[in-house]
Short mmCIF file of C-alpha atoms and ligand atoms in Angstrom, two decimals:
data_model
loop_
_atom_site.label_atom_id
_atom_site.label_comp_id
_atom_site.label_asym_id
_atom_site.label_seq_id
_atom_site.Cartn_x
_atom_site.Cartn_y
_atom_site.Cartn_z
CA MET A 196 -172.13 6.79 245.96
CA ARG A 197 -171.11 9.51 248.34
CA ILE A 198 -174.23 10.08 251.05
CA GLY A 199 -174.25 12.84 253.48
CA ILE A 200 -176.55 11.43 256.52
CA THR A 201 -178.24 13.85 258.90
CA CYS A 202 -180.33 12.39 261.98
CA TYR A 203 -180.44 12.75 265.57
CA PRO A 204 -177.75 11.11 267.41
CA THR A 205 -179.45 9.76 269.93
CA HIS A 206 -181.39 6.68 271.03
CA GLY A 207 -184.64 7.38 269.29
CA GLY A 208 -185.52 4.85 266.54
CA SER A 209 -184.87 7.51 263.60
CA GLY A 210 -181.11 7.60 264.87
CA VAL A 211 -180.94 4.09 265.10
CA VAL A 212 -182.18 3.73 261.29
CA ALA A 213 -180.20 6.17 260.00
CA THR A 214 -177.09 5.11 261.55
CA GLU A 215 -177.42 1.27 260.62
CA LEU A 216 -178.53 2.29 257.38
CA GLY A 217 -175.04 4.43 256.94
CA LYS A 218 -173.07 1.41 258.13
CA HIS A 219 -174.80 -0.94 255.81
CA LEU A 220 -174.20 1.33 252.59
CA ALA A 221 -170.38 1.57 253.88
CA GLU A 222 -170.27 -2.35 253.65
CA ARG A 223 -171.81 -2.51 250.51
CA GLY A 224 -168.99 0.27 249.07
CA HIS A 225 -170.54 3.68 249.39
CA GLU A 226 -168.89 6.71 251.46
CA VAL A 227 -170.76 7.78 254.09
CA ALA A 228 -170.56 11.03 256.00
CA PHE A 229 -172.79 11.30 259.24
CA ILE A 230 -173.33 15.45 260.03
CA SER A 231 -174.71 15.98 263.79
CA TYR A 232 -173.96 17.56 266.49
CA SER A 233 -172.25 14.35 268.13
CA THR A 234 -171.28 10.94 267.36
CA PRO A 235 -174.49 8.77 266.76
CA LEU A 236 -175.13 6.69 269.74
CA ARG A 237 -174.70 3.45 267.39
CA LEU A 238 -171.79 4.47 265.60
CA THR A 239 -169.54 3.12 268.31
CA THR A 240 -166.73 2.42 266.39
CA ILE A 241 -166.13 4.41 262.86
CA PRO A 242 -166.25 1.65 260.12
CA PRO A 243 -164.16 1.96 256.78
CA ARG A 244 -165.86 4.72 254.37
CA VAL A 245 -167.46 6.03 257.28
CA SER A 246 -166.76 9.85 258.61
CA PHE A 247 -168.57 11.90 261.55
CA HIS A 248 -168.76 15.86 261.18
CA GLU A 249 -169.54 17.64 264.01
CA VAL A 250 -171.66 20.77 263.97
CA GLN A 251 -170.06 23.39 266.09
CA ILE A 252 -172.13 24.90 268.76
CA VAL A 253 -170.98 28.64 269.09
CA GLU A 254 -172.13 30.59 271.66
CA TYR A 255 -172.65 34.28 271.40
CA PRO A 256 -175.10 36.60 273.69
CA LEU A 257 -177.25 37.69 270.40
CA LEU A 258 -178.50 34.01 269.94
CA GLN A 259 -180.59 33.04 272.72
CA ASN A 260 -181.34 29.66 271.28
CA PHE A 261 -178.49 28.57 268.86
CA PRO A 262 -179.81 28.85 265.06
CA TYR A 263 -178.75 24.69 264.71
CA CYS A 264 -180.93 24.58 261.59
CA LEU A 265 -178.47 27.16 259.92
CA ALA A 266 -175.17 26.02 261.45
CA LEU A 267 -176.00 22.19 260.23
CA ALA A 268 -176.92 23.47 256.87
CA ALA A 269 -173.37 25.43 256.68
CA LYS A 270 -171.43 22.35 257.58
CA MET A 271 -173.47 20.23 255.03
CA VAL A 272 -172.26 22.76 252.68
CA ASP A 273 -168.52 21.95 253.86
CA VAL A 274 -168.45 18.56 253.65
CA ALA A 275 -170.34 18.07 250.34
CA ARG A 276 -167.65 20.15 248.95
CA ALA A 277 -165.03 18.51 250.75
CA ARG A 278 -166.08 14.88 250.21
CA GLU A 279 -167.84 15.66 246.98
CA LEU A 280 -171.19 14.32 248.68
CA ASP A 281 -173.97 13.46 245.74
CA VAL A 282 -176.68 13.11 248.41
CA LEU A 283 -177.95 14.43 251.65
CA HIS A 284 -180.28 11.88 253.27
CA VAL A 285 -181.88 13.45 256.11
CA HIS A 286 -183.32 11.74 258.87
CA TYR A 287 -186.98 13.10 260.53
CA ALA A 288 -188.10 16.47 259.01
CA ILE A 289 -187.73 19.04 261.44
CA PRO A 290 -185.54 20.85 261.23
CA PHE A 291 -182.92 18.37 258.66
CA ALA A 292 -185.07 18.97 255.47
CA ALA A 293 -184.62 22.73 255.96
CA ALA A 294 -181.32 22.62 256.19
CA ALA A 295 -180.56 20.43 253.17
CA GLU A 296 -182.51 22.82 251.38
CA TYR A 297 -180.55 25.48 252.90
CA ALA A 298 -177.41 23.57 251.94
CA LYS A 299 -178.44 23.45 248.09
CA ILE A 300 -179.20 27.04 247.67
CA CYS A 301 -175.66 27.80 249.47
CA ALA A 302 -174.13 25.59 247.06
CA PRO A 303 -176.11 25.38 243.88
CA GLU A 304 -172.69 24.47 241.84
CA LEU A 305 -172.54 20.75 243.79
CA ASN A 306 -176.25 20.09 242.40
CA LEU A 307 -176.79 17.91 245.93
CA LYS A 308 -179.59 15.74 245.80
CA VAL A 309 -181.87 15.76 248.94
CA VAL A 310 -183.80 12.74 250.02
CA THR A 311 -185.94 12.89 253.07
CA THR A 312 -187.03 10.31 255.27
CA LEU A 313 -190.47 10.80 257.91
CA HIS A 314 -190.18 8.71 260.82
CA GLY A 315 -193.24 9.71 262.37
CA THR A 316 -193.84 12.56 264.94
CA ASP A 317 -192.19 14.99 262.52
CA VAL A 318 -195.21 14.44 260.71
CA THR A 319 -198.20 13.55 263.25
CA LEU A 320 -197.20 15.84 266.35
CA VAL A 321 -194.08 18.34 265.62
CA GLY A 322 -193.90 19.09 261.91
CA ASN A 323 -197.44 19.55 261.31
CA ASN A 324 -197.75 22.29 264.71
CA PRO A 325 -198.49 25.97 263.24
CA SER A 326 -194.85 27.06 264.36
CA PHE A 327 -193.69 24.66 261.85
CA ARG A 328 -196.19 23.77 259.70
CA PRO A 329 -195.37 25.78 256.21
CA ILE A 330 -191.63 24.78 256.92
CA THR A 331 -192.48 21.13 257.04
CA ALA A 332 -194.71 21.31 254.01
CA ALA A 333 -192.39 23.19 251.88
CA THR A 334 -189.30 21.58 252.56
CA ILE A 335 -190.57 18.23 251.96
CA GLN A 336 -192.45 19.11 248.99
CA HIS A 337 -188.55 20.70 247.75
CA SER A 338 -186.98 17.17 248.40
CA ASP A 339 -185.44 15.26 245.57
CA ALA A 340 -187.29 12.08 246.99
CA ILE A 341 -189.37 11.59 249.84
CA THR A 342 -189.59 8.18 251.73
CA ALA A 343 -191.92 7.40 254.83
CA VAL A 344 -191.34 4.37 257.15
CA SER A 345 -194.82 2.97 256.75
CA ARG A 346 -197.75 3.09 254.61
CA PHE A 347 -199.58 4.74 257.45
CA LEU A 348 -197.03 7.52 257.59
CA ALA A 349 -197.31 8.47 253.65
CA GLU A 350 -200.81 8.50 253.88
CA GLU A 351 -200.69 10.98 256.97
CA THR A 352 -197.88 13.21 255.02
CA TYR A 353 -200.37 13.70 252.03
CA ARG A 354 -203.30 14.13 254.64
CA GLN A 355 -201.47 16.86 256.51
CA PHE A 356 -199.52 18.46 253.72
CA ALA A 357 -200.51 19.35 250.32
CA VAL A 358 -197.58 17.28 249.07
CA THR A 359 -197.68 16.38 245.36
CA LYS A 360 -194.66 14.12 245.14
CA GLU A 361 -194.83 10.80 245.69
CA VAL A 362 -194.28 9.56 249.11
CA GLU A 363 -191.96 6.43 249.03
CA VAL A 364 -192.74 3.86 251.84
CA VAL A 365 -189.26 2.27 253.07
CA TYR A 366 -189.80 0.52 256.14
CA ASN A 367 -187.34 0.17 259.10
CA PHE A 368 -185.07 -2.89 258.71
CA ILE A 369 -183.75 -5.17 261.43
CA ASP A 370 -179.99 -7.71 261.22
CA PRO A 371 -181.70 -10.80 262.20
CA GLU A 372 -178.44 -11.98 263.31
CA ARG A 373 -177.78 -9.44 265.66
CA HIS A 374 -180.70 -10.78 267.25
CA GLN A 375 -179.63 -14.15 267.82
CA VAL A 376 -177.74 -13.35 271.34
CA GLU A 377 -177.69 -14.78 274.65
CA ALA A 378 -179.22 -12.72 277.74
CA PRO A 379 -176.94 -10.13 279.36
CA ALA A 380 -175.67 -10.22 282.81
CA CYS A 381 -177.26 -6.92 283.99
CA ILE A 382 -180.68 -8.65 283.88
CA PRO A 383 -181.51 -10.54 286.81
CA SER A 384 -182.53 -13.99 285.35
CA CYS A 385 -186.33 -15.23 286.43
CA GLN A 386 -186.87 -16.60 289.85
CA ARG A 387 -188.33 -19.59 288.77
CA ALA A 388 -188.45 -21.84 285.95
CA ASP A 389 -191.91 -21.37 284.52
CA GLN A 390 -191.74 -17.33 285.49
CA VAL A 391 -192.81 -15.36 282.25
CA THR A 392 -191.21 -12.10 281.24
CA LEU A 393 -193.00 -8.92 279.89
CA MET A 394 -190.66 -5.91 278.61
CA HIS A 395 -191.46 -2.55 277.22
CA ILE A 396 -188.75 -0.50 275.94
CA SER A 397 -189.00 2.94 275.31
CA ASN A 398 -188.55 6.70 275.86
CA PHE A 399 -191.03 6.80 278.58
CA ARG A 400 -192.80 9.72 276.81
CA PRO A 401 -196.36 10.43 277.26
CA VAL A 402 -196.97 9.06 273.66
CA LYS A 403 -195.67 5.62 274.82
CA ARG A 404 -198.48 5.16 277.53
CA VAL A 405 -196.35 3.66 279.88
CA LEU A 406 -198.70 3.73 283.04
CA ASP A 407 -201.38 1.10 280.61
CA VAL A 408 -197.91 -0.71 280.38
CA VAL A 409 -198.03 -1.07 284.33
CA ARG A 410 -201.64 -1.75 284.39
CA VAL A 411 -201.42 -4.70 282.03
CA PHE A 412 -198.83 -6.14 284.02
CA ALA A 413 -200.86 -5.81 287.00
CA LYS A 414 -203.64 -7.90 285.24
CA VAL A 415 -201.10 -10.42 283.83
CA ALA A 416 -199.53 -11.06 287.29
CA ALA A 417 -202.60 -11.65 288.88
CA ALA A 418 -202.95 -14.44 286.85
CA LEU A 419 -199.33 -15.93 286.29
CA ASP A 420 -195.82 -16.00 288.16
CA ALA A 421 -194.35 -12.95 285.49
CA ARG A 422 -192.55 -10.15 285.83
CA LEU A 423 -192.27 -6.53 284.21
CA VAL A 424 -188.72 -5.35 282.58
CA LEU A 425 -189.00 -1.54 281.90
CA VAL A 426 -186.00 -0.39 279.72
CA GLY A 427 -185.39 3.23 278.90
CA ASP A 428 -186.05 6.63 280.56
CA GLY A 429 -188.16 9.52 280.29
CA PRO A 430 -190.82 11.71 281.92
CA ASP A 431 -193.17 8.69 282.62
CA ALA A 432 -190.51 6.62 284.69
CA GLY A 433 -191.30 7.77 287.80
CA PRO A 434 -195.08 8.08 287.74
CA ALA A 435 -194.43 4.21 286.17
CA LEU A 436 -192.70 2.99 289.20
CA GLN A 437 -195.29 5.13 291.72
CA LEU A 438 -197.93 3.14 289.81
CA SER A 439 -196.58 -0.44 290.00
CA ARG A 440 -196.44 0.40 293.96
CA ASP A 441 -200.07 1.33 294.15
CA LEU A 442 -200.85 -1.55 291.88
CA GLY A 443 -199.15 -3.76 294.64
CA VAL A 444 -196.82 -5.25 291.69
CA ALA A 445 -193.25 -2.87 292.42
CA ASP A 446 -191.36 -6.28 293.46
CA ARG A 447 -191.96 -8.16 290.41
CA VAL A 448 -190.86 -4.55 288.33
CA VAL A 449 -187.39 -4.09 286.98
CA PHE A 450 -185.94 -1.01 285.88
CA THR A 451 -182.72 -1.08 283.19
CA GLY A 452 -182.50 2.41 282.55
CA VAL A 453 -181.14 3.83 279.39
CA VAL A 454 -179.08 0.79 277.19
CA ASP A 455 -177.63 1.12 273.80
CA GLN A 456 -178.41 -2.44 272.27
CA VAL A 457 -181.85 -3.79 273.15
CA ALA A 458 -180.98 -7.72 271.44
CA PRO A 459 -179.44 -8.84 274.91
CA LEU A 460 -182.74 -7.83 277.07
CA LEU A 461 -184.85 -9.06 274.49
CA ALA A 462 -183.62 -12.60 274.62
CA VAL A 463 -185.14 -12.99 278.03
CA ALA A 464 -188.08 -11.60 277.21
CA ASP A 465 -191.41 -13.55 276.19
CA LEU A 466 -193.80 -10.93 275.30
CA LEU A 467 -193.40 -6.89 274.67
CA LEU A 468 -195.96 -4.55 275.40
CA LEU A 469 -196.53 -1.42 273.08
CA PRO A 470 -199.64 0.75 273.94
CA SER A 471 -198.69 3.87 272.15
CA GLN A 472 -201.08 6.48 271.71
CA THR A 473 -199.52 6.56 267.90
CA GLU A 474 -196.52 4.92 266.27
CA SER A 475 -195.73 5.30 262.67
CA PHE A 476 -193.74 2.26 262.64
CA GLY A 477 -192.56 0.48 265.95
CA LEU A 478 -189.18 -0.25 265.16
CA VAL A 479 -188.74 -1.91 268.97
CA ALA A 480 -191.60 -4.00 267.98
CA LEU A 481 -189.60 -5.12 265.03
CA GLU A 482 -186.42 -5.86 267.23
CA ALA A 483 -188.71 -7.60 269.49
CA LEU A 484 -190.14 -9.85 266.44
CA ALA A 485 -186.81 -10.38 265.19
CA SER A 486 -185.79 -11.75 268.57
CA GLY A 487 -188.88 -14.13 268.61
CA VAL A 488 -190.41 -11.94 270.85
CA PRO A 489 -194.63 -11.85 270.14
CA VAL A 490 -195.88 -8.04 270.97
CA VAL A 491 -198.89 -6.95 272.23
CA ALA A 492 -199.67 -3.42 270.97
CA SER A 493 -202.20 -0.76 270.11
CA ASP A 494 -203.79 -0.69 267.07
CA VAL A 495 -202.89 2.14 265.78
CA GLY A 496 -200.16 4.11 263.43
CA GLY A 497 -198.36 1.68 261.33
CA ILE A 498 -197.91 -1.20 264.35
CA PRO A 499 -200.17 -3.15 262.32
CA GLU A 500 -198.00 -3.13 259.46
CA VAL A 501 -195.27 -5.07 261.63
CA VAL A 502 -197.28 -7.01 263.78
CA GLU A 503 -200.06 -9.48 262.42
CA HIS A 504 -203.04 -9.61 264.67
CA GLY A 505 -203.23 -13.06 265.96
CA VAL A 506 -200.29 -14.49 264.13
CA SER A 507 -197.12 -12.85 265.87
CA GLY A 508 -198.78 -10.43 268.39
CA TYR A 509 -202.08 -8.78 269.05
CA LEU A 510 -203.35 -5.59 268.27
CA ALA A 511 -206.17 -4.09 271.20
CA PRO A 512 -208.32 -0.82 271.00
CA LEU A 513 -205.83 1.90 272.14
CA GLY A 514 -206.16 2.40 275.94
CA ASP A 515 -208.28 -0.77 276.24
CA VAL A 516 -205.83 -2.58 279.17
CA ASP A 517 -208.04 -4.97 279.54
CA LYS A 518 -207.76 -6.68 276.17
CA MET A 519 -204.33 -6.02 276.10
CA ALA A 520 -203.86 -8.12 279.36
CA GLU A 521 -206.16 -10.65 277.92
CA TYR A 522 -204.25 -11.08 274.97
CA ALA A 523 -201.11 -11.13 276.87
CA LEU A 524 -202.51 -14.31 279.19
CA HIS A 525 -203.91 -15.83 275.75
CA ILE A 526 -199.80 -16.30 274.76
CA LEU A 527 -198.14 -16.57 277.75
CA SER A 528 -200.09 -18.98 279.76
CA ASP A 529 -199.87 -22.31 276.98
CA ARG A 530 -195.90 -23.02 276.37
CA SER A 531 -197.16 -24.91 272.73
CA ARG A 532 -199.02 -21.74 271.93
CA ARG A 533 -196.29 -19.46 273.26
CA GLN A 534 -193.77 -21.03 271.28
CA ALA A 535 -196.04 -20.66 267.89
CA PHE A 536 -196.16 -17.31 268.05
CA CYS A 537 -192.36 -16.81 268.68
CA GLN A 538 -191.84 -18.83 265.40
CA ALA A 539 -194.13 -16.75 263.98
CA ALA A 540 -192.64 -13.52 264.87
CA ARG A 541 -189.03 -14.53 263.86
CA THR A 542 -190.48 -15.28 260.60
CA ARG A 543 -192.53 -11.97 260.06
CA ALA A 544 -189.19 -9.60 261.18
CA GLN A 545 -187.27 -11.90 258.03
CA LEU A 546 -189.75 -9.56 255.61
CA PHE A 547 -187.49 -6.29 257.31
CA ASP A 548 -184.87 -7.74 256.69
CA TYR A 549 -181.70 -4.94 256.30
CA ARG A 550 -180.99 -7.44 253.02
CA ARG A 551 -184.16 -5.90 251.54
CA ILE A 552 -184.42 -2.99 252.70
CA VAL A 553 -181.09 -0.88 252.06
CA PRO A 554 -180.92 -1.73 248.22
CA GLN A 555 -184.28 0.47 247.87
CA TYR A 556 -182.74 3.39 249.65
CA GLU A 557 -179.52 2.42 246.89
CA ALA A 558 -182.12 2.42 244.12
CA ILE A 559 -183.96 6.22 245.45
CA TYR A 560 -180.35 7.73 245.08
CA GLU A 561 -179.74 6.30 241.60
CA ARG A 562 -182.90 7.51 240.26
CA VAL A 563 -182.41 11.13 241.99
CA LEU A 564 -179.05 11.56 240.51
CA ALA A 565 -180.10 10.34 237.59
CA GLY A 566 -182.68 12.94 237.73
CA GLY A 567 -185.87 10.60 237.77
CA SER A 568 -188.63 12.78 239.42
CA THR A 569 -191.39 11.11 241.30
CA VAL A 570 -194.19 13.55 241.03
CA SER A 571 -197.51 11.42 241.32
CA GLY A 572 -200.82 11.26 239.76
O1 GMT B 147 -190.54 10.98 268.15
C1 GMT B 147 -190.39 10.21 268.30
O2 GMT B 147 -191.39 9.30 268.83
C2 GMT B 147 -189.07 9.27 268.10
C3 GMT B 147 -189.16 8.74 266.60
C4 GMT B 147 -187.60 8.81 266.34
O3 GMT B 147 -186.92 9.93 265.99
O4 GMT B 147 -187.27 7.49 266.87
O5 GMT B 147 -189.68 7.71 266.58
C5 GMT B 147 -190.48 7.38 265.44
O6 GMT B 147 -189.40 7.37 264.42
C6 GMT B 147 -189.56 5.48 264.44
C7 GMT B 147 -188.34 5.29 263.41
O7 GMT B 147 -188.57 4.82 262.14
C8 GMT B 147 -190.49 4.56 264.39
O8 GMT B 147 -190.22 3.43 264.91
C9 GMT B 147 -191.48 5.44 265.61
O9 GMT B 147 -192.62 4.43 265.43
C10 GMT B 147 -191.50 6.58 265.61
N1 GMT B 147 -192.34 7.21 266.54
C11 GMT B 147 -193.24 7.73 266.45
O10 GMT B 147 -194.36 7.49 265.39
C12 GMT B 147 -194.35 8.19 268.10
#
């Protein structure tokens, strides 16, 4: 098949999933054309059967805010014609599902099929904002197939929008081999053999509740020889650093900034903290599990579909830093228990192996190309 993929080319999980999906599809013999305003970060080389098509940003005094959605739609049409695309697979509804619908309107002769994958905030925070709601609802509904990265998100989509088509759950995936790596030189190794490493990886937006990470860490560090590695950057990085000073643990906190590949960092971690306010899936939790790192997270959104409470980690009520610290200490304070959680984490991650998930997308493409519909009940 010939598949066009559009995503945000940045560090976010949706861009990572879309890019890795495209690379796996190409390995499996499909032609894949990425269409975006810059090369997706995980597309460090262009493998066989993969191409990248840049949406040009045009400056004109009347265009106060460049209408990216329209330029993207036009580029989708160009690429679909040139590459004879069968399917446009857009990752994140806003504004990509709308752009794909415009592309269909502009080039009806191509009979393009649109698959929209919902990733989270395109439904829960942004897409349901009154500024976007009618467009989100209509363009999701018009897609030939709709997928969501968790059951939670599929149910949220039905709840928030009057979607009558089936929203199919296709979970995010990992490549387990990529998580069997050595620790990188850029992270100083622990100062003492029995020191434990807690880690948090995110875009440091308020929804990630990074200050809770620091609060949990301070409680753990009061009881154990521990350090905290914070990976990423964003609005709450400064406040997190300040809080670590206020709580007297700044000397045990390491900031790495943004990194492209998290697997080498996870190789030094003993526990991942993910106290998010909402998380449709929590790709970073899955990446941690694949690295044999148990997760302590908030019991919200799709996280319980990834992390099994009491087996590969623990889930605590949102904002309950005492409980999270208690769970972290329970895992970290006993070496054999920690190892059991590590093993359970790797076992859990196998369920999300790309070899199980990518064929589910292929089956959806085949079905929409054959004219199959997914109207529910
Ligand atoms: O809006 C965001 O938080 C970023 C978004 C993204 O584009 O990466 O994250 C969402 O998609 C990820 C990949 O499917 C999920 O793992 C994240 O849980 C989800 N974020 C939220 O639901 C907050």
